[in-house]
Amino acid sequence: MWGLVPLFWPLLKPAGAIEILAHRMVWSLAFVGIALLALRRWGWIPELVRDPRKLALITVAAAVITVNWGLYIWSVNTGHVVEASLGYFINPLVTIALGVLVLKERLRPAQWAAVGVGFSAVLVLAVGYGQPPWISLTLAFSFAVYGLVKKKVNIGGLESLAAETAVQFLPALGYLVWLGTQGDLAFGSHGAGHTALLAATGIVTAAPLVCFGAAAIRVPLSTLGLLQYLAPTFQFLLGVVYFHEEMPPERWAGFSLVWLALTILTWDALRTARRSRAAVEAAAAASRTEPAPAPSVASAP
């Protein structure tokens, strides 16, 4: 679903990117609210309201994902699908870099190599474009920061989306009302089908996230990480094959370096997971074969 979403945003024209973004915020809250009502999952709200630190982090997450969503919609609707897909290819490398800089995590040699190759890719693309690939970098950094903040908030995916869209709701609704007073609101002005599509932005936003949350508890993390490369791959293919965006040699060179970095990263992750699993199995086998201690003999009175 995430990989095919570039096909959806152009259907919402002539609505502008900011109006589409505002609808996405408003209708996402409505959709998630109905889901939480059906699941009767409201217990987290009082706890969140009583925690100013978590509320502040939720506000930061809402602000960062607003930038990410808005830029992505604008990118797709203005013919920058390939560059947007690059942002999500780069994202794992940016996430690793943030782990080092912010969380003081230590990288394995292969991870350092992947980050270095990724940095080289950005330089190649910057030379090719004549400037840094700002769309890709902004999407990558905003989503990486969003992931970092969500890690610190530590609440469920559905609950987190509800809290974030609750923060976004009033500004988004206010913007739509203002557009209506100016006579520039596309909602309701281009037929029932177009109106329904704008309302469907809530489902398009929340449904993949709900599926992702369900998959996260059923699928090994290494598999989940690999599956996340599918979305930018689909987006890239749509940009080249369906939207017929240009791919000059320097862009192919930059993408090839990014794919090399992701290959190194994936190989290292799978190797580490295999070693960890083997170590756990060896420890379990050793505990099974270890002789039981001899029973103690009580001393005579």
Tab-separated table of C-alpha atoms in Angstrom:
chain	number	residue	atom	x	y	z
A	1	MET	CA	0.000	0.000	0.000
A	2	TRP	CA	2.794	2.440	0.850
A	3	GLY	CA	4.526	1.589	-2.414
A	4	LEU	CA	1.435	2.245	-4.539
A	5	VAL	CA	0.307	5.457	-2.817
A	6	PRO	CA	1.900	7.693	-5.532
A	7	LEU	CA	-0.981	6.564	-7.750
A	8	PHE	CA	-3.479	8.007	-5.267
A	9	TRP	CA	-2.354	11.607	-4.693
A	10	PRO	CA	-2.735	12.752	-8.350
A	11	LEU	CA	-6.397	11.655	-8.203
A	12	LEU	CA	-7.031	14.457	-5.697
A	13	LYS	CA	-6.166	17.274	-8.105
A	14	PRO	CA	-7.129	20.100	-8.524
A	15	ALA	CA	-6.840	20.211	-4.720
A	16	GLY	CA	-3.422	21.640	-3.807
A	17	ALA	CA	-0.825	19.811	-1.734
A	18	ILE	CA	-1.594	21.784	1.446
A	19	GLU	CA	-5.339	21.170	1.179
A	20	ILE	CA	-4.702	17.455	0.604
A	21	LEU	CA	-2.406	17.459	3.638
A	22	ALA	CA	-5.082	19.148	5.762
A	23	HIS	CA	-7.674	16.584	4.672
A	24	ARG	CA	-5.208	13.802	5.467
A	25	MET	CA	-4.877	15.095	9.039
A	26	VAL	CA	-8.607	15.639	9.615
A	27	TRP	CA	-9.825	12.372	8.101
A	28	SER	CA	-7.004	10.319	9.662
A	29	LEU	CA	-8.181	11.390	13.120
A	30	ALA	CA	-11.762	10.455	12.208
A	31	PHE	CA	-10.718	7.012	10.916
A	32	VAL	CA	-8.410	6.265	13.852
A	33	GLY	CA	-11.024	7.499	16.322
A	34	ILE	CA	-13.566	5.029	14.916
A	35	ALA	CA	-10.971	2.220	15.092
A	36	LEU	CA	-10.127	3.015	18.727
A	37	LEU	CA	-13.839	3.202	19.578
A	38	ALA	CA	-14.417	-0.218	18.007
A	39	LEU	CA	-11.421	-1.702	19.855
A	40	ARG	CA	-12.270	0.137	23.111
A	41	ARG	CA	-8.681	1.297	23.486
A	42	TRP	CA	-8.966	4.575	25.391
A	43	GLY	CA	-7.012	3.791	28.567
A	44	TRP	CA	-3.795	5.388	27.263
A	45	ILE	CA	-5.324	8.885	26.930
A	46	PRO	CA	-5.439	9.914	30.628
A	47	GLU	CA	-1.893	8.621	31.133
A	48	LEU	CA	-0.656	10.623	28.129
A	49	VAL	CA	-2.444	13.812	29.243
A	50	ARG	CA	-0.762	13.572	32.662
A	51	ASP	CA	2.717	13.292	31.127
A	52	PRO	CA	3.951	16.697	29.807
A	53	ARG	CA	7.145	15.145	28.417
A	54	LYS	CA	5.243	12.660	26.265
A	55	LEU	CA	2.821	15.368	25.153
A	56	ALA	CA	5.762	17.518	24.057
A	57	LEU	CA	7.273	14.588	22.136
A	58	ILE	CA	3.918	13.845	20.462
A	59	THR	CA	3.762	17.501	19.375
A	60	VAL	CA	7.275	17.256	17.903
A	61	ALA	CA	6.330	14.011	16.126
A	62	ALA	CA	3.195	15.672	14.718
A	63	ALA	CA	5.222	18.644	13.443
A	64	VAL	CA	7.895	16.457	11.819
A	65	ILE	CA	5.442	14.085	10.141
A	66	THR	CA	3.490	17.103	8.863
A	67	VAL	CA	6.612	18.208	6.983
A	68	ASN	CA	7.132	14.664	5.693
A	69	TRP	CA	3.541	14.141	4.540
A	70	GLY	CA	3.237	17.578	2.954
A	71	LEU	CA	6.505	17.366	1.052
A	72	TYR	CA	5.737	13.846	-0.168
A	73	ILE	CA	2.310	14.845	-1.516
A	74	TRP	CA	3.811	17.896	-3.230
A	75	SER	CA	6.657	15.791	-4.679
A	76	VAL	CA	4.326	13.210	-6.207
A	77	ASN	CA	1.949	15.790	-7.660
A	78	THR	CA	4.751	17.870	-9.187
A	79	GLY	CA	6.662	15.055	-10.911
A	80	HIS	CA	9.328	14.191	-8.309
A	81	VAL	CA	8.307	10.595	-7.513
A	82	VAL	CA	11.799	9.170	-8.134
A	83	GLU	CA	13.455	11.760	-5.910
A	84	ALA	CA	10.852	11.081	-3.200
A	85	SER	CA	11.539	7.335	-3.406
A	86	LEU	CA	15.242	8.067	-2.913
A	87	GLY	CA	14.376	9.706	0.407
A	88	TYR	CA	12.941	6.449	1.723
A	89	PHE	CA	15.885	4.449	0.366
A	90	ILE	CA	18.241	6.796	2.261
A	91	ASN	CA	16.113	6.726	5.418
A	92	PRO	CA	17.674	3.582	7.020
A	93	LEU	CA	21.138	5.138	6.627
A	94	VAL	CA	19.969	8.417	8.204
A	95	THR	CA	18.352	6.451	11.039
A	96	ILE	CA	21.681	4.731	11.737
A	97	ALA	CA	23.496	8.082	11.689
A	98	LEU	CA	20.996	9.523	14.189
A	99	GLY	CA	21.508	6.475	16.396
A	100	VAL	CA	25.222	7.304	16.550
A	101	LEU	CA	24.843	11.062	16.979
A	102	VAL	CA	21.853	11.168	19.340
A	103	LEU	CA	21.682	7.796	21.092
A	104	LYS	CA	25.487	7.251	21.110
A	105	GLU	CA	25.092	3.810	19.565
A	106	ARG	CA	28.189	1.980	18.328
A	107	LEU	CA	28.265	0.800	14.732
A	108	ARG	CA	29.747	-2.370	13.334
A	109	PRO	CA	32.312	-1.955	10.504
A	110	ALA	CA	29.774	-2.966	7.838
A	111	GLN	CA	27.339	-0.324	9.096
A	112	TRP	CA	30.070	2.337	8.897
A	113	ALA	CA	30.791	1.184	5.333
A	114	ALA	CA	27.096	1.439	4.407
A	115	VAL	CA	26.819	4.959	5.827
A	116	GLY	CA	29.987	5.983	3.945
A	117	VAL	CA	28.674	4.607	0.640
A	118	GLY	CA	25.344	6.351	1.263
A	119	PHE	CA	27.129	9.660	1.859
A	120	SER	CA	29.036	9.163	-1.404
A	121	ALA	CA	25.706	8.598	-3.164
A	122	VAL	CA	24.384	11.939	-1.901
A	123	LEU	CA	27.536	13.672	-3.176
A	124	VAL	CA	27.175	12.055	-6.620
A	125	LEU	CA	23.523	13.093	-6.803
A	126	ALA	CA	24.356	16.621	-5.634
A	127	VAL	CA	26.894	16.979	-8.456
A	128	GLY	CA	24.368	15.574	-10.950
A	129	TYR	CA	21.543	17.852	-9.819
A	130	GLY	CA	23.787	20.873	-9.410
A	131	GLN	CA	22.550	21.066	-5.817
A	132	PRO	CA	21.894	18.599	-2.960
A	133	PRO	CA	18.780	16.410	-3.456
A	134	TRP	CA	16.780	18.461	-0.954
A	135	ILE	CA	13.503	16.585	-1.409
A	136	SER	CA	15.152	13.213	-0.717
A	137	LEU	CA	17.188	14.494	2.224
A	138	THR	CA	14.241	16.285	3.849
A	139	LEU	CA	12.020	13.218	3.523
A	140	ALA	CA	14.771	10.950	4.881
A	141	PHE	CA	15.693	13.166	7.840
A	142	SER	CA	12.107	14.050	8.773
A	143	PHE	CA	11.056	10.387	8.814
A	144	ALA	CA	14.188	9.361	10.724
A	145	VAL	CA	13.557	12.049	13.363
A	146	TYR	CA	9.922	10.949	13.498
A	147	GLY	CA	11.039	7.365	14.197
A	148	LEU	CA	13.454	8.554	16.883
A	149	VAL	CA	10.738	10.576	18.639
A	150	LYS	CA	8.260	7.684	18.463
A	151	LYS	CA	10.883	5.425	20.025
A	152	LYS	CA	11.081	7.791	22.989
A	153	VAL	CA	7.281	8.173	23.272
A	154	ASN	CA	6.841	4.371	23.223
A	155	ILE	CA	3.095	4.015	22.646
A	156	GLY	CA	1.276	1.835	20.116
A	157	GLY	CA	1.085	2.724	16.430
A	158	LEU	CA	-2.681	3.349	16.334
A	159	GLU	CA	-2.597	5.312	19.591
A	160	SER	CA	0.388	7.336	18.445
A	161	LEU	CA	-1.297	8.249	15.149
A	162	ALA	CA	-4.435	9.275	17.045
A	163	ALA	CA	-2.432	11.552	19.355
A	164	GLU	CA	-0.443	13.077	16.502
A	165	THR	CA	-3.491	13.760	14.328
A	166	ALA	CA	-5.276	15.222	17.374
A	167	VAL	CA	-2.445	17.775	17.561
A	168	GLN	CA	-2.766	18.431	13.817
A	169	PHE	CA	-6.574	18.505	13.744
A	170	LEU	CA	-7.440	22.074	14.731
A	171	PRO	CA	-4.809	23.806	12.527
A	172	ALA	CA	-5.808	21.560	9.609
A	173	LEU	CA	-9.533	22.155	10.108
A	174	GLY	CA	-8.905	25.890	10.513
A	175	TYR	CA	-7.015	25.959	7.204
A	176	LEU	CA	-9.847	24.140	5.404
A	177	VAL	CA	-12.423	26.548	6.845
A	178	TRP	CA	-10.272	29.493	5.733
A	179	LEU	CA	-9.997	28.031	2.213
A	180	GLY	CA	-13.771	27.717	2.165
A	181	THR	CA	-14.243	31.378	3.095
A	182	GLN	CA	-11.880	32.331	0.253
A	183	GLY	CA	-13.803	30.207	-2.240
A	184	ASP	CA	-10.704	28.075	-2.939
A	185	LEU	CA	-11.776	24.828	-1.221
A	186	ALA	CA	-11.738	21.881	-3.629
A	187	PHE	CA	-13.696	19.649	-1.204
A	188	GLY	CA	-17.288	19.381	-2.433
A	189	SER	CA	-16.623	21.448	-5.556
A	190	HIS	CA	-15.695	18.691	-8.042
A	191	GLY	CA	-18.335	16.023	-7.613
A	192	ALA	CA	-19.134	13.296	-5.127
A	193	GLY	CA	-16.298	11.029	-6.333
A	194	HIS	CA	-13.618	13.653	-5.729
A	195	THR	CA	-15.109	14.459	-2.309
A	196	ALA	CA	-15.049	10.755	-1.380
A	197	LEU	CA	-11.420	10.486	-2.484
A	198	LEU	CA	-10.418	13.421	-0.248
A	199	ALA	CA	-12.229	11.783	2.681
A	200	ALA	CA	-10.431	8.509	1.874
A	201	THR	CA	-7.080	10.119	2.744
A	202	GLY	CA	-7.748	8.973	6.321
A	203	ILE	CA	-7.985	5.330	5.257
A	204	VAL	CA	-4.977	5.646	2.928
A	205	THR	CA	-2.944	7.010	5.861
A	206	ALA	CA	-4.089	4.687	8.630
A	207	ALA	CA	-4.655	1.322	6.903
A	208	PRO	CA	-0.979	0.621	6.030
A	209	LEU	CA	0.063	1.690	9.531
A	210	VAL	CA	-2.446	-0.694	11.152
A	211	CYS	CA	-1.206	-3.533	8.910
A	212	PHE	CA	2.395	-2.664	9.769
A	213	GLY	CA	1.605	-2.758	13.495
A	214	ALA	CA	-0.087	-6.147	13.101
A	215	ALA	CA	2.861	-7.498	11.085
A	216	ALA	CA	5.423	-6.256	13.615
A	217	ILE	CA	4.190	-8.736	16.237
A	218	ARG	CA	3.973	-11.670	13.789
A	219	VAL	CA	7.059	-11.376	11.575
A	220	PRO	CA	10.773	-11.479	12.540
A	221	LEU	CA	12.328	-8.017	12.715
A	222	SER	CA	14.912	-8.863	10.033
A	223	THR	CA	12.118	-9.853	7.628
A	224	LEU	CA	10.163	-6.718	8.491
A	225	GLY	CA	13.222	-4.583	7.745
A	226	LEU	CA	13.646	-6.182	4.332
A	227	LEU	CA	9.970	-5.739	3.504
A	228	GLN	CA	10.262	-2.014	4.153
A	229	TYR	CA	12.487	-1.698	1.073
A	230	LEU	CA	9.482	-2.711	-1.047
A	231	ALA	CA	7.726	0.666	-0.664
A	232	PRO	CA	10.504	2.857	-2.132
A	233	THR	CA	11.183	0.170	-4.764
A	234	PHE	CA	7.568	0.339	-5.957
A	235	GLN	CA	7.691	4.142	-5.825
A	236	PHE	CA	10.891	4.201	-7.881
A	237	LEU	CA	9.448	1.848	-10.505
A	238	LEU	CA	6.260	3.917	-10.711
A	239	GLY	CA	8.317	7.087	-11.172
A	240	VAL	CA	10.354	5.602	-14.023
A	241	VAL	CA	7.838	3.312	-15.752
A	242	TYR	CA	4.455	4.928	-15.099
A	243	PHE	CA	5.224	8.635	-14.628
A	244	HIS	CA	8.133	8.534	-17.156
A	245	GLU	CA	10.482	10.659	-15.043
A	246	GLU	CA	13.991	11.160	-16.392
A	247	MET	CA	16.881	9.007	-15.152
A	248	PRO	CA	20.135	10.570	-16.420
A	249	PRO	CA	23.397	8.619	-15.853
A	250	GLU	CA	24.376	10.551	-12.700
A	251	ARG	CA	21.019	9.699	-11.110
A	252	TRP	CA	21.516	6.002	-11.931
A	253	ALA	CA	25.006	6.249	-10.395
A	254	GLY	CA	23.642	7.797	-7.193
A	255	PHE	CA	20.834	5.261	-6.882
A	256	SER	CA	23.284	2.405	-7.518
A	257	LEU	CA	25.451	3.586	-4.619
A	258	VAL	CA	22.400	3.811	-2.344
A	259	TRP	CA	21.362	0.278	-3.315
A	260	LEU	CA	24.925	-0.917	-2.635
A	261	ALA	CA	24.790	0.676	0.817
A	262	LEU	CA	21.437	-0.987	1.553
A	263	THR	CA	22.810	-4.344	0.341
A	264	ILE	CA	25.735	-4.038	2.789
A	265	LEU	CA	23.352	-3.015	5.561
A	266	THR	CA	20.988	-5.911	4.883
A	267	TRP	CA	23.799	-8.462	4.653
A	268	ASP	CA	25.216	-7.254	7.978
A	269	ALA	CA	21.798	-7.330	9.672
A	270	LEU	CA	21.068	-10.878	8.469
A	271	ARG	CA	24.558	-12.077	9.474
A	272	THR	CA	24.225	-10.528	12.949
A	273	ALA	CA	20.741	-12.009	13.417
A	274	ARG	CA	22.045	-15.447	12.375
A	275	ARG	CA	24.958	-15.240	14.820
A	276	SER	CA	22.701	-14.110	17.655
A	277	ARG	CA	20.286	-16.966	16.965
A	278	ALA	CA	23.137	-19.489	16.843
A	279	ALA	CA	24.508	-18.179	20.150
A	280	VAL	CA	21.091	-18.509	21.815
A	281	GLU	CA	20.654	-22.055	20.458
A	282	ALA	CA	24.154	-23.029	21.621
A	283	ALA	CA	23.467	-21.668	25.111
A	284	ALA	CA	20.162	-23.549	25.248
A	285	ALA	CA	21.847	-26.790	24.122
A	286	ALA	CA	24.603	-26.364	26.709
A	287	SER	CA	22.066	-25.877	29.491
A	288	ARG	CA	20.270	-29.074	28.443
A	289	THR	CA	23.447	-31.212	28.423
A	290	GLU	CA	24.914	-29.822	31.660
A	291	PRO	CA	24.746	-32.505	34.417
A	292	ALA	CA	22.391	-31.810	37.277
A	293	PRO	CA	24.046	-30.991	40.617
A	294	ALA	CA	24.305	-33.880	43.086
A	295	PRO	CA	21.703	-33.793	45.873
A	296	SER	CA	23.064	-32.540	49.165
A	297	VAL	CA	23.347	-34.993	52.071
A	298	ALA	CA	21.913	-33.785	55.347
A	299	SER	CA	24.417	-33.971	58.225
A	300	ALA	CA	23.664	-36.218	61.183
A	301	PRO	CA	22.462	-34.478	64.299
